[in-house]
Coordinates of C-alpha atoms in Angstrom, one line a residue:
Chain O
M1 CA 0.0 0.0 0.0
A2 CA 2.9 2.4 0.6
Q3 CA 6.5 2.7 0.4
V4 CA 8.6 5.0 2.6
R5 CA 11.9 6.5 1.5
L6 CA 14.3 8.5 3.6
E7 CA 17.0 10.5 1.8
H8 CA 20.0 11.9 3.6
I9 CA 18.0 12.7 6.7
T10 CA 19.7 14.8 9.3
K11 CA 18.1 16.2 12.5
V12 CA 19.9 18.7 14.7
F13 CA 18.2 19.8 17.9
G14 CA 19.1 23.2 19.4
D15 CA 21.6 25.5 17.8
G16 CA 25.0 27.1 18.4
A17 CA 27.1 25.5 21.1
E18 CA 24.1 23.4 22.3
A19 CA 23.4 21.8 19.0
A20 CA 23.0 18.0 19.2
T21 CA 22.8 15.8 16.1
A22 CA 20.1 13.2 16.7
V23 CA 20.1 11.8 13.2
D24 CA 23.1 12.0 10.9
D25 CA 22.6 11.5 7.2
V26 CA 20.4 8.5 7.2
S27 CA 19.1 7.1 3.9
L28 CA 16.7 4.2 4.0
E29 CA 14.2 2.6 1.8
I30 CA 11.2 0.7 3.2
P31 CA 9.3 -1.1 0.4
D32 CA 5.6 -1.8 0.5
H33 CA 4.4 -4.4 2.9
E34 CA 7.7 -4.5 4.8
F35 CA 8.0 -4.9 8.6
M36 CA 11.0 -2.7 9.1
I37 CA 12.6 -2.5 12.5
L38 CA 14.6 0.5 13.6
L39 CA 16.9 -1.0 16.2
G40 CA 19.4 0.8 18.5
P41 CA 20.3 1.7 22.0
S42 CA 18.3 4.5 23.7
G43 CA 19.2 7.9 22.5
C44 CA 20.5 6.7 19.1
G45 CA 18.0 8.7 17.2
K46 CA 15.6 5.9 16.1
S47 CA 12.5 7.5 17.7
T48 CA 13.4 10.9 16.1
L49 CA 13.6 9.2 12.7
L50 CA 10.2 7.7 13.3
R51 CA 8.8 11.0 14.4
M52 CA 10.0 12.6 11.2
V53 CA 8.1 10.1 9.2
A54 CA 5.0 10.8 11.3
G55 CA 5.4 14.5 10.8
L56 CA 6.0 15.3 14.5
E57 CA 9.5 16.5 13.8
D58 CA 10.9 18.3 10.7
P59 CA 14.2 17.0 9.3
T60 CA 17.0 19.6 9.4
E61 CA 18.2 18.3 6.1
G62 CA 17.1 15.6 3.7
D63 CA 13.7 14.4 2.4
V64 CA 11.0 12.0 3.5
F65 CA 9.0 10.4 0.8
I66 CA 5.8 8.4 1.2
D67 CA 4.9 6.7 -2.1
D68 CA 7.3 9.0 -4.0
V69 CA 5.6 12.1 -2.7
R70 CA 7.9 14.4 -0.7
V71 CA 6.1 14.9 2.6
N72 CA 8.5 17.2 4.5
D73 CA 5.9 20.0 4.5
V74 CA 2.8 17.8 4.6
E75 CA 0.8 17.7 7.8
P76 CA 0.6 14.4 9.6
K77 CA -3.1 13.9 8.9
L78 CA -2.4 14.0 5.2
R79 CA 0.4 11.5 5.3
D80 CA -1.9 8.5 5.8
V81 CA 0.2 7.2 8.7
A82 CA -0.9 5.9 12.1
M83 CA 1.3 5.9 15.2
V84 CA 1.3 3.8 18.3
F85 CA 3.1 5.4 21.2
Q86 CA 5.1 3.7 23.9
S87 CA 2.8 5.1 26.5
Y88 CA -0.2 4.2 24.3
A89 CA -1.4 7.8 24.6
L90 CA -5.1 6.8 25.2
Y91 CA -7.5 9.4 26.2
P92 CA -8.3 8.5 29.8
H93 CA -11.7 10.3 29.7
K94 CA -13.0 8.4 26.7
T95 CA -14.3 4.9 26.6
V96 CA -12.4 2.3 24.5
A97 CA -15.0 2.7 21.7
R98 CA -14.5 6.5 21.7
N99 CA -10.8 6.1 21.8
I100 CA -10.8 3.8 18.8
E101 CA -13.3 6.0 16.9
F102 CA -11.4 9.2 17.4
P103 CA -9.3 9.2 14.2
L104 CA -12.5 8.6 12.2
K105 CA -14.4 11.3 14.1
V106 CA -11.6 13.8 13.3
R107 CA -12.1 12.9 9.7
G108 CA -15.7 13.7 9.8
I109 CA -17.0 10.2 9.3
G110 CA -20.6 9.6 10.4
K111 CA -21.6 8.1 13.7
A112 CA -22.9 4.8 12.4
E113 CA -20.0 4.1 10.2
R114 CA -17.6 5.1 13.0
A115 CA -19.2 2.7 15.4
A116 CA -19.1 -0.1 12.8
E117 CA -15.4 0.4 12.0
A118 CA -14.5 0.7 15.7
Q119 CA -16.4 -2.6 16.3
R120 CA -14.5 -4.2 13.5
A121 CA -11.1 -3.0 14.7
A122 CA -11.9 -4.1 18.3
E123 CA -12.9 -7.6 17.1
V124 CA -9.6 -7.9 15.3
L125 CA -7.8 -7.3 18.6
G126 CA -10.2 -9.2 20.8
L127 CA -11.5 -6.0 22.5
G128 CA -15.2 -6.6 21.9
P129 CA -16.1 -7.0 25.5
Y130 CA -14.3 -3.9 26.6
L131 CA -15.7 -1.2 24.3
G132 CA -17.6 0.5 27.1
R133 CA -14.8 0.7 29.5
K134 CA -12.3 3.5 30.2
P135 CA -8.6 2.9 29.7
G136 CA -8.1 3.1 33.5
Q137 CA -10.1 -0.1 33.9
L138 CA -8.0 -2.1 31.5
S139 CA -4.7 -4.0 32.0
G140 CA -1.5 -2.9 30.3
G141 CA -1.9 -5.5 27.6
Q142 CA -5.5 -4.5 26.9
R143 CA -4.5 -0.8 26.7
Q144 CA -1.8 -1.7 24.2
R145 CA -4.5 -3.4 22.1
V146 CA -6.7 -0.4 22.2
A147 CA -3.8 1.7 21.0
L148 CA -3.3 -0.8 18.1
A149 CA -7.0 -0.8 17.4
R150 CA -7.0 3.0 17.2
A151 CA -4.2 2.7 14.7
I152 CA -5.7 0.1 12.4
V153 CA -9.3 1.5 12.4
R154 CA -8.4 4.1 9.8
R155 CA -6.6 1.5 7.6
P156 CA -3.5 3.7 7.1
A157 CA -0.9 3.0 4.5
V158 CA 2.0 3.1 7.0
F159 CA 2.0 2.0 10.7
L160 CA 4.6 3.7 12.9
M161 CA 5.2 2.1 16.3
D162 CA 7.5 3.5 18.9
E163 CA 8.5 0.8 21.4
P164 CA 4.9 -0.4 21.8
L165 CA 5.8 -3.5 23.8
S166 CA 8.2 -2.0 26.3
N167 CA 5.6 -1.4 29.0
L168 CA 4.4 -5.0 29.0
D169 CA 5.8 -7.8 31.2
A170 CA 8.0 -10.4 29.6
K171 CA 5.3 -13.0 29.1
L172 CA 2.8 -10.6 27.5
R173 CA 5.6 -9.2 25.4
G174 CA 6.3 -12.6 23.9
D175 CA 2.6 -13.2 23.1
T176 CA 2.1 -9.8 21.6
R177 CA 5.2 -10.1 19.4
A178 CA 3.6 -13.1 17.6
E179 CA 0.3 -11.2 17.4
L180 CA 1.9 -8.2 15.8
V181 CA 3.6 -10.4 13.2
D182 CA 0.2 -11.9 12.5
L183 CA -1.4 -8.5 12.3
H184 CA 1.2 -7.4 9.8
R185 CA 0.4 -10.3 7.7
R186 CA -3.4 -9.8 7.8
L187 CA -3.3 -6.0 7.3
D188 CA -0.7 -6.4 4.5
S189 CA 0.6 -2.9 5.0
T190 CA 3.9 -1.2 5.8
F191 CA 5.2 -1.3 9.4
L192 CA 8.0 0.9 10.7
Y193 CA 8.8 -0.3 14.2
V194 CA 11.2 1.2 16.7
T195 CA 12.7 -0.9 19.5
H196 CA 15.9 -1.2 21.5
D197 CA 15.1 -4.9 22.1
Q198 CA 17.1 -7.1 19.7
V199 CA 14.8 -10.0 20.4
E200 CA 11.9 -8.1 19.0
A201 CA 14.0 -7.1 16.0
M202 CA 15.1 -10.6 15.3
T203 CA 11.7 -12.2 15.7
M204 CA 9.4 -9.7 14.1
G205 CA 11.2 -7.8 11.3
T206 CA 11.4 -8.6 7.7
R207 CA 14.4 -6.3 7.8
V208 CA 16.3 -4.6 10.5
A209 CA 18.0 -1.2 10.4
V210 CA 20.6 -0.9 13.2
I211 CA 21.2 2.7 14.3
N212 CA 24.0 4.0 16.5
Q213 CA 24.6 7.6 17.5
G214 CA 22.3 8.8 14.7
R215 CA 24.0 6.8 12.0
L216 CA 22.8 3.8 10.1
E217 CA 25.1 1.0 10.9
Q218 CA 23.5 -1.8 8.8
V219 CA 20.3 -2.8 7.1
G220 CA 19.4 -6.3 6.3
A221 CA 17.3 -9.4 7.2
P222 CA 17.6 -10.3 10.8
Q223 CA 19.6 -13.5 10.2
E224 CA 21.9 -11.7 7.8
V225 CA 22.6 -9.0 10.3
Y226 CA 23.3 -11.7 12.9
D227 CA 25.5 -13.7 10.6
R228 CA 27.4 -10.9 9.0
P229 CA 27.4 -7.9 11.3
A230 CA 28.8 -4.9 9.5
S231 CA 30.6 -3.4 12.5
V232 CA 31.7 -4.2 16.0
F233 CA 28.8 -2.2 17.3
V234 CA 26.2 -4.4 15.4
A235 CA 28.1 -7.5 16.4
Q236 CA 27.8 -6.7 20.0
F237 CA 24.3 -5.2 19.9
I238 CA 22.6 -8.2 18.3
G239 CA 22.8 -11.5 20.1
T240 CA 22.7 -12.3 23.8
P241 CA 25.2 -12.7 25.3
P242 CA 27.0 -10.3 22.9
M243 CA 29.7 -11.4 20.5
N244 CA 33.2 -11.7 22.1
I245 CA 35.7 -9.3 20.6
I246 CA 39.3 -10.4 20.8
P247 CA 42.2 -8.0 20.0
G248 CA 44.0 -9.3 16.9
G249 CA 47.3 -8.7 18.7
L250 CA 46.6 -11.8 20.7
L251 CA 46.8 -13.8 17.6
G252 CA 49.5 -11.9 15.8
D253 CA 47.7 -9.2 13.8
G254 CA 47.2 -5.9 15.6
S255 CA 45.3 -4.3 12.7
V256 CA 42.2 -6.4 13.2
R257 CA 39.7 -7.3 15.9
L258 CA 38.2 -10.7 15.9
G259 CA 34.6 -11.4 16.8
V260 CA 33.5 -14.8 17.9
R261 CA 29.9 -15.5 19.1
P262 CA 29.7 -17.2 22.6
E263 CA 28.1 -20.3 21.0
H264 CA 31.2 -20.8 18.8
L265 CA 33.7 -20.9 21.7
R266 CA 34.7 -24.4 22.7
L267 CA 36.7 -25.6 25.6
D268 CA 40.0 -26.9 24.4
T269 CA 40.6 -30.0 26.5
G270 CA 44.1 -30.3 25.1
D271 CA 43.4 -33.5 23.1
G272 CA 43.3 -31.6 19.8
A273 CA 39.7 -32.5 19.2
T274 CA 38.6 -29.0 18.6
G275 CA 40.2 -29.0 15.2
A276 CA 42.6 -26.7 13.5
G277 CA 42.6 -23.5 11.5
G278 CA 41.0 -21.3 14.1
G279 CA 42.5 -19.7 17.2
R280 CA 42.9 -20.2 20.8
V281 CA 42.7 -17.9 23.8
Q282 CA 43.8 -18.6 27.3
A283 CA 41.5 -17.2 30.0
T284 CA 40.6 -17.5 33.7
V285 CA 37.0 -18.5 34.6
R286 CA 35.3 -15.8 36.6
Q287 CA 31.8 -17.2 36.9
V288 CA 29.8 -20.1 35.7
E289 CA 26.0 -19.6 35.1
H290 CA 23.8 -22.6 34.8
L291 CA 20.7 -21.8 32.7
G292 CA 19.4 -25.4 32.5
H293 CA 19.6 -25.9 28.8
E294 CA 23.0 -24.4 28.6
V295 CA 25.8 -23.0 30.6
L296 CA 27.5 -19.6 30.3
V297 CA 31.1 -19.5 31.2
L298 CA 32.3 -16.0 31.9
A299 CA 36.0 -15.5 31.8
H300 CA 38.7 -12.8 31.6
G301 CA 41.9 -12.9 29.6
N302 CA 45.2 -13.5 31.3
G303 CA 46.8 -10.5 29.7
D304 CA 46.3 -6.9 30.9
D305 CA 44.1 -5.9 27.9
G306 CA 40.8 -6.2 29.7
L307 CA 39.7 -9.0 27.5
A308 CA 36.3 -10.5 28.6
L309 CA 35.0 -13.7 27.2
T310 CA 31.7 -15.5 27.4
A311 CA 31.2 -19.0 26.2
R312 CA 27.9 -20.9 25.7
L313 CA 28.4 -24.5 26.4
P314 CA 26.2 -27.5 26.7
P315 CA 25.5 -28.6 30.3
E316 CA 27.8 -31.6 30.2
P317 CA 30.2 -33.0 32.8
G318 CA 33.8 -31.7 33.0
L319 CA 32.9 -28.0 33.0
P320 CA 35.5 -25.7 34.6
G321 CA 34.9 -23.8 37.9
A322 CA 35.6 -20.3 38.9
G323 CA 39.3 -19.6 39.1
D324 CA 40.2 -22.3 36.6
V325 CA 42.6 -21.4 33.8
V326 CA 41.1 -22.7 30.5
E327 CA 41.8 -22.5 26.9
F328 CA 39.0 -21.5 24.5
A329 CA 39.3 -22.5 20.9
F330 CA 37.2 -21.5 17.8
A331 CA 37.0 -22.5 14.2
D332 CA 38.1 -20.2 11.4
R333 CA 34.7 -20.1 9.7
H334 CA 33.2 -18.7 12.9
V335 CA 35.5 -15.7 13.1
H336 CA 34.3 -12.2 12.1
R337 CA 37.1 -9.8 11.3
F338 CA 36.8 -6.1 12.0
D339 CA 39.1 -3.2 11.3
A340 CA 40.8 -2.4 14.6
A341 CA 40.5 1.4 14.1
S342 CA 37.1 1.9 12.4
G343 CA 35.3 -1.2 13.8
E344 CA 34.0 -1.9 10.3
R345 CA 33.8 -5.5 9.0
L346 CA 36.6 -6.7 6.8
P347 CA 35.7 -8.8 3.8
Chain U
M1 CA -4.1 -4.3 66.9
K2 CA -2.0 -3.9 70.1
R3 CA 0.4 -1.9 68.1
R4 CA -2.3 0.4 66.8
L5 CA -3.5 1.1 70.4
R6 CA 0.1 1.9 71.5
D7 CA 0.2 4.4 68.6
V8 CA -2.8 6.4 69.9
P9 CA -1.2 8.6 72.6
P10 CA 1.7 9.9 70.5
A11 CA -0.8 10.4 67.6
L12 CA -3.0 12.5 69.8
A13 CA -0.1 14.4 71.1
M14 CA 1.0 15.3 67.6
L15 CA -2.6 16.3 66.6
V16 CA -3.0 18.6 69.6
P17 CA -1.4 21.7 68.1
S18 CA -3.5 21.7 64.9
M19 CA -6.6 20.7 66.8
A20 CA -6.1 23.6 69.2
L21 CA -5.7 26.0 66.3
L22 CA -8.8 24.6 64.6
A23 CA -10.8 24.7 67.8
V24 CA -9.9 28.3 68.7
W25 CA -10.0 29.9 65.2
T26 CA -12.6 27.8 63.4
V27 CA -14.8 25.7 65.6
Y28 CA -15.4 28.2 68.4
P29 CA -16.3 31.1 66.1
L30 CA -18.6 28.9 64.1
V31 CA -20.4 27.6 67.1
M32 CA -20.6 31.2 68.5
A33 CA -22.0 32.4 65.2
F34 CA -24.8 29.9 65.4
I35 CA -25.5 30.8 69.1
N36 CA -25.3 34.5 68.5
G37 CA -27.6 34.1 65.5
T38 CA -30.4 33.2 67.9
K39 CA -30.0 36.3 70.0
S40 CA -31.2 39.8 69.8
C41 CA -28.8 42.3 71.3
D42 CA -28.7 46.0 71.9
S43 CA -26.2 48.3 70.3
T44 CA -23.5 47.7 72.9
G45 CA -23.7 43.9 72.3
R46 CA -23.8 43.3 76.1
R47 CA -27.5 42.9 76.8
C48 CA -28.9 40.1 74.7
N49 CA -32.0 38.0 74.9
D50 CA -32.8 34.8 73.2
V51 CA -35.1 35.0 70.2
G52 CA -34.6 31.5 68.9
W53 CA -33.9 29.9 65.5
Q54 CA -36.8 32.0 64.1
Q55 CA -34.2 34.8 63.6
F56 CA -32.5 32.9 60.8
S57 CA -35.7 32.7 58.8
N58 CA -36.4 36.3 59.6
V59 CA -33.1 37.4 58.3
W60 CA -33.4 35.1 55.2
Q61 CA -36.7 36.7 54.3
S62 CA -35.7 40.3 54.9
R63 CA -35.5 42.6 52.0
E64 CA -32.0 43.6 52.9
F65 CA -30.7 40.0 52.9
Q66 CA -32.5 39.1 49.7
H67 CA -31.0 42.1 48.0
A68 CA -27.5 41.3 49.2
L69 CA -27.9 37.7 48.1
G70 CA -28.9 38.9 44.7
V71 CA -25.9 41.1 44.5
S72 CA -23.6 38.4 45.7
L73 CA -25.0 35.9 43.2
K74 CA -24.7 38.4 40.3
L75 CA -21.1 39.1 41.3
A76 CA -20.4 35.3 41.3
A77 CA -22.1 34.9 37.9
M78 CA -19.8 37.6 36.5
T79 CA -16.5 36.8 38.2
V80 CA -16.5 32.9 38.1
P81 CA -16.9 32.4 34.3
A82 CA -14.8 35.4 33.5
G83 CA -12.0 34.4 35.8
L84 CA -12.1 30.8 34.6
I85 CA -12.1 31.6 30.9
L86 CA -9.4 34.3 31.2
G87 CA -7.2 32.1 33.5
V88 CA -7.4 29.0 31.3
G89 CA -6.9 31.2 28.1
L90 CA -3.8 32.9 29.4
A91 CA -2.4 29.7 30.8
V92 CA -2.9 27.9 27.5
L93 CA -1.3 30.8 25.6
A94 CA 1.7 30.9 28.0
D95 CA 2.2 27.1 27.9
K96 CA 4.2 27.4 24.7
H97 CA 7.9 26.8 24.5
L98 CA 8.7 30.3 23.1
R99 CA 11.6 32.5 23.8
G100 CA 10.8 35.1 26.5
I101 CA 7.6 33.3 27.5
G102 CA 8.9 33.4 31.1
F103 CA 8.2 37.1 31.3
F104 CA 4.5 36.6 30.4
R105 CA 4.2 33.7 32.9
T106 CA 5.6 36.0 35.6
A107 CA 3.3 38.9 34.6
F108 CA 0.2 36.7 34.4
S109 CA 0.8 35.1 37.8
S110 CA 1.9 38.3 39.5
T111 CA -1.5 39.2 40.9
V112 CA -1.2 36.3 43.3
A113 CA 1.3 38.4 45.2
T114 CA -1.0 41.4 45.2
S115 CA -3.4 41.8 48.1
V116 CA -7.0 42.5 47.3
A117 CA -6.6 45.9 49.0
V118 CA -3.8 46.9 46.6
A119 CA -5.6 45.5 43.6
S120 CA -8.7 47.5 44.6
L121 CA -6.7 50.7 45.0
V122 CA -5.1 50.2 41.6
W123 CA -8.5 49.8 40.0
F124 CA -10.0 52.7 42.1
V125 CA -7.3 55.0 40.6
L126 CA -7.6 53.6 37.1
L127 CA -11.4 54.1 37.1
Q128 CA -11.4 57.4 38.9
P129 CA -13.5 59.7 36.7
E130 CA -11.4 62.8 37.1
I131 CA -7.8 61.5 37.0
G132 CA -8.2 57.8 36.1
V133 CA -6.2 56.6 33.1
L134 CA -9.0 54.3 31.8
S135 CA -11.5 57.1 32.1
D136 CA -9.3 59.4 30.1
L137 CA -8.6 56.8 27.4
F138 CA -12.0 55.3 26.8
H139 CA -14.6 57.8 27.8
E140 CA -15.5 58.5 24.2
W141 CA -16.7 54.9 23.8
I142 CA -18.0 54.5 27.3
P143 CA -19.3 57.9 28.5
S144 CA -20.2 56.7 32.0
L145 CA -16.4 56.4 32.7
K146 CA -16.4 60.2 33.1
Q147 CA -20.0 60.9 34.0
P148 CA -20.7 59.8 36.6
G149 CA -17.8 57.3 36.7
L150 CA -18.1 53.5 36.5
L151 CA -18.0 53.0 40.2
R152 CA -20.6 55.7 40.8
D153 CA -23.1 54.5 38.2
P154 CA -25.6 52.1 39.8
G155 CA -25.7 50.1 36.6
T156 CA -21.9 49.6 36.2
A157 CA -20.7 49.7 39.8
L158 CA -21.0 45.9 40.3
P159 CA -19.4 45.0 36.9
A160 CA -16.5 47.4 37.9
V161 CA -16.1 45.6 41.2
A162 CA -16.2 42.3 39.4
L163 CA -13.5 43.6 37.0
S164 CA -11.2 44.4 39.9
S165 CA -12.0 41.1 41.6
V166 CA -11.3 39.0 38.5
W167 CA -8.0 40.8 37.9
A168 CA -6.9 40.2 41.5
G169 CA -7.8 36.5 41.3
L170 CA -6.3 35.8 37.9
G171 CA -2.8 35.0 39.1
F172 CA -4.1 32.2 41.3
T173 CA -6.2 30.7 38.5
F174 CA -3.3 31.1 36.1
I175 CA -0.9 29.2 38.4
V176 CA -3.3 26.3 39.1
I177 CA -4.2 25.9 35.4
T178 CA -0.5 26.1 34.3
A179 CA 0.4 23.4 36.8
G180 CA -2.5 21.3 35.4
L181 CA -1.4 21.9 31.8
Q182 CA 2.1 20.7 32.6
G183 CA 0.7 17.4 34.0
I184 CA -0.9 16.5 30.6
P185 CA 1.3 14.0 28.8
R186 CA 2.7 15.4 25.5
D187 CA 1.9 12.0 23.8
L188 CA -1.8 12.7 24.0
Y189 CA -1.4 15.9 21.9
E190 CA 1.0 14.2 19.5
S191 CA -1.3 11.2 19.0
A192 CA -4.2 13.5 18.4
Y193 CA -2.1 15.5 15.9
V194 CA -1.0 12.4 14.0
D195 CA -4.7 11.3 13.9
G196 CA -5.5 14.6 12.3
A197 CA -7.0 16.7 15.1
G198 CA -6.5 20.4 14.6
S199 CA -5.7 22.8 17.5
W200 CA -9.3 23.4 18.5
R201 CA -10.0 19.7 18.6
R202 CA -6.9 19.0 20.6
F203 CA -8.0 21.7 23.0
T204 CA -11.5 20.2 23.5
N205 CA -10.5 16.6 23.4
V206 CA -7.2 16.7 25.3
T207 CA -6.7 19.9 27.2
L208 CA -10.1 20.5 28.6
P209 CA -10.9 17.0 29.8
M210 CA -7.4 16.6 31.3
L211 CA -7.8 19.9 33.1
S212 CA -11.1 19.0 34.6
P213 CA -9.8 18.4 38.1
S214 CA -8.1 21.8 38.1
I215 CA -11.2 23.5 36.6
L216 CA -13.5 22.0 39.2
F217 CA -11.1 23.1 42.0
I218 CA -10.9 26.7 40.6
T219 CA -14.7 26.9 40.1
V220 CA -15.3 26.0 43.7
V221 CA -12.6 28.4 45.0
L222 CA -13.7 31.3 42.8
T223 CA -17.4 30.8 43.7
T224 CA -16.6 30.8 47.4
R225 CA -14.4 33.8 47.0
A226 CA -17.1 35.6 45.1
L227 CA -19.6 34.9 47.7
Q228 CA -17.2 36.2 50.3
T229 CA -16.4 39.5 48.5
Y230 CA -15.9 42.2 51.0
A231 CA -12.6 44.1 50.6
E232 CA -13.2 45.2 47.0
V233 CA -16.7 46.5 47.9
S234 CA -15.5 48.3 51.0
L235 CA -12.6 50.0 49.2
L236 CA -14.2 50.7 45.8
T237 CA -17.8 51.6 46.5
G238 CA -18.7 51.3 50.2
G239 CA -21.6 49.1 49.1
G240 CA -23.1 51.9 47.0
P241 CA -23.9 53.7 44.9
N242 CA -26.9 54.6 47.1
P243 CA -29.8 54.4 47.4
E244 CA -29.7 51.4 45.1
K245 CA -26.9 49.7 47.3
S246 CA -25.8 48.2 44.0
T247 CA -22.7 46.5 45.4
T248 CA -23.8 45.6 48.9
T249 CA -22.9 41.9 49.0
I250 CA -23.7 39.6 51.9
P251 CA -20.3 40.1 53.6
Y252 CA -20.7 43.8 53.2
L253 CA -24.2 43.6 54.7
I254 CA -22.6 41.8 57.7
Y255 CA -19.4 43.9 58.2
G256 CA -19.7 47.1 56.1
R257 CA -19.5 50.5 57.8
N258 CA -22.6 51.6 55.9
S259 CA -24.6 48.5 56.6
V260 CA -28.0 48.9 58.2
I261 CA -27.3 46.0 60.6
Q262 CA -23.8 47.0 61.6
N263 CA -24.6 47.3 65.3
N264 CA -26.7 44.2 65.6
L265 CA -24.6 41.2 66.6
G266 CA -27.5 38.8 66.4
L267 CA -28.6 39.8 62.9
K268 CA -25.0 39.8 61.7
S269 CA -24.3 36.4 63.1
A270 CA -27.5 35.0 61.5
A271 CA -26.6 36.5 58.1
A272 CA -23.0 35.0 58.5
V273 CA -24.4 31.6 59.2
L274 CA -26.7 31.8 56.2
L275 CA -23.8 32.8 54.0
F276 CA -21.9 29.8 55.3
V277 CA -24.8 27.5 54.4
I278 CA -25.1 29.1 50.9
S279 CA -21.4 28.6 50.2
L280 CA -21.6 25.0 51.4
V281 CA -24.6 24.3 49.2
F282 CA -22.8 25.7 46.2
A283 CA -19.6 23.7 46.8
I284 CA -21.6 20.5 47.3
V285 CA -23.7 21.1 44.1
Q286 CA -20.5 21.8 42.1
F287 CA -18.7 18.7 43.3
R288 CA -21.7 16.5 42.8
G289 CA -22.4 18.0 39.4
F290 CA -18.9 17.7 38.1
E291 CA -17.9 14.5 39.8
K292 CA -18.8 12.2 37.0
R293 CA -17.2 14.3 34.4
V294 CA -14.0 15.0 36.1
Q295 CA -11.1 12.8 35.0
Y296 CA -8.7 12.2 37.8
A297 CA -7.0 9.1 36.3
R298 CA -4.0 9.4 34.0

């Protein structure tokens, strides 16, 4: 239904000595029907980017296009977008039905049609029984659904969501993730979704745009971003526990940094069974965390370079204990190489 | 339970100071007003005889009280809506993040630091027919500013008192409403904006409902204050112009130097008790009436 294109977007807040660049020359194309995730730590500029698509902020430089129409100077209501806020932004004095109807009322749609559309949107999200209640009488999850219903009621071309799940508890968040993916499939429209939670990014997005300090670090399918992170930042931001970064100097090449995911570190028992062609690092175990299905071994390097390592191991006998000196080994095909200075991925 | 009982003596000890203050300054005068209201006294106030509760109904039915009640209600009808609309309007205007807005916020809230006496004096001078600035500036459009003067014309004296009263109360309203505005989450405005609501719709759908607790509070306070108006009347008009007594409010009937009952303790007390009951009824009606529509939850 709609495609969103950002061209060289820069946003600077304040001026003079207090100027702060929130978004720095970001170009991004979100094709029709895509579920695009804007992922980054708090303060990275992802919400600002979303707000510029919504029309709540004006870009300092660059252009926003929706369906090839430049919308920089177009009011939000004419952009055909709907936004879901982190706080849900429900009107506490209106009933659920009135909340959902509000975007239609603003557009001058008649009472009967409004009620029917609100009813339909409420049904989609299982809110039928709550139409007469006020938001204050609903649980967090129900409120979140009302906010979603208010967004879908108008059938907008683009959905903008600003961390809509961050106020839910872990269980509900998991359920709602799946529902949002389902909703995206049913509505068949374009989603632009901001989050700092890499699990949400991995599980929901058709593509992920990783943003750091206002700059776009990498855009790609979730698995692709996980498998081939474009920078040390992306490598460490996606995946829990984060990727281990080992100074190349340890292995004889100071111009690179090596990245190895915790699941790719193996304990070298000294019998040569770990195979050749990779690398080895000696470390002292700091802590062992038993998670049931796996064990996390946290260790620090034996040099004075502050190297910290985490290994994900199967819960088998023969695991080291705190204080043990161990040797971790990893295969060459699991090694990511980054430029030591810029942090960018080396081919 | 045992622990609760043990807490009682220290709790009482800590309550004693405020209870003593309340007893001496509020409960005792209130009770005395009721008791005195049943008495008929001579001009010295020493010799009194009991005339019973009948006196309250006599005072209520008297021409003087009914007239003063009418004046008080008219004053409230002028000052409460005007004060509310102006206060909300100014607060909304000043709630913008503009350079130099701090100056206007200070100016709009400044009357809170101005006593009613000073405010009345300011308006007395402004409206003075011979030397008043307003009289000089606008007498061509409003001739009564000069002849006989707004405060001396029976038709305009009460609105003029109301004007001074609204001005003096504006700072308080402004501060309360400004605080209320700052408690409204920005998200609500942004959500309404993205959904296509223009500024008037955002005002009626977000600002007003979210301000409803502050508006109810201000309405009750302004009404009570209007019914208790004394200082403005005393300083601006002395209850006149006469013989119409156009600005003789109930408090002025009770305390005023030109009042017909100024030496009669019994009648004054009865009128004061009636004023108390009237104020109470207004407050209850306002709370009941608004209760359902006031949005306290976030």
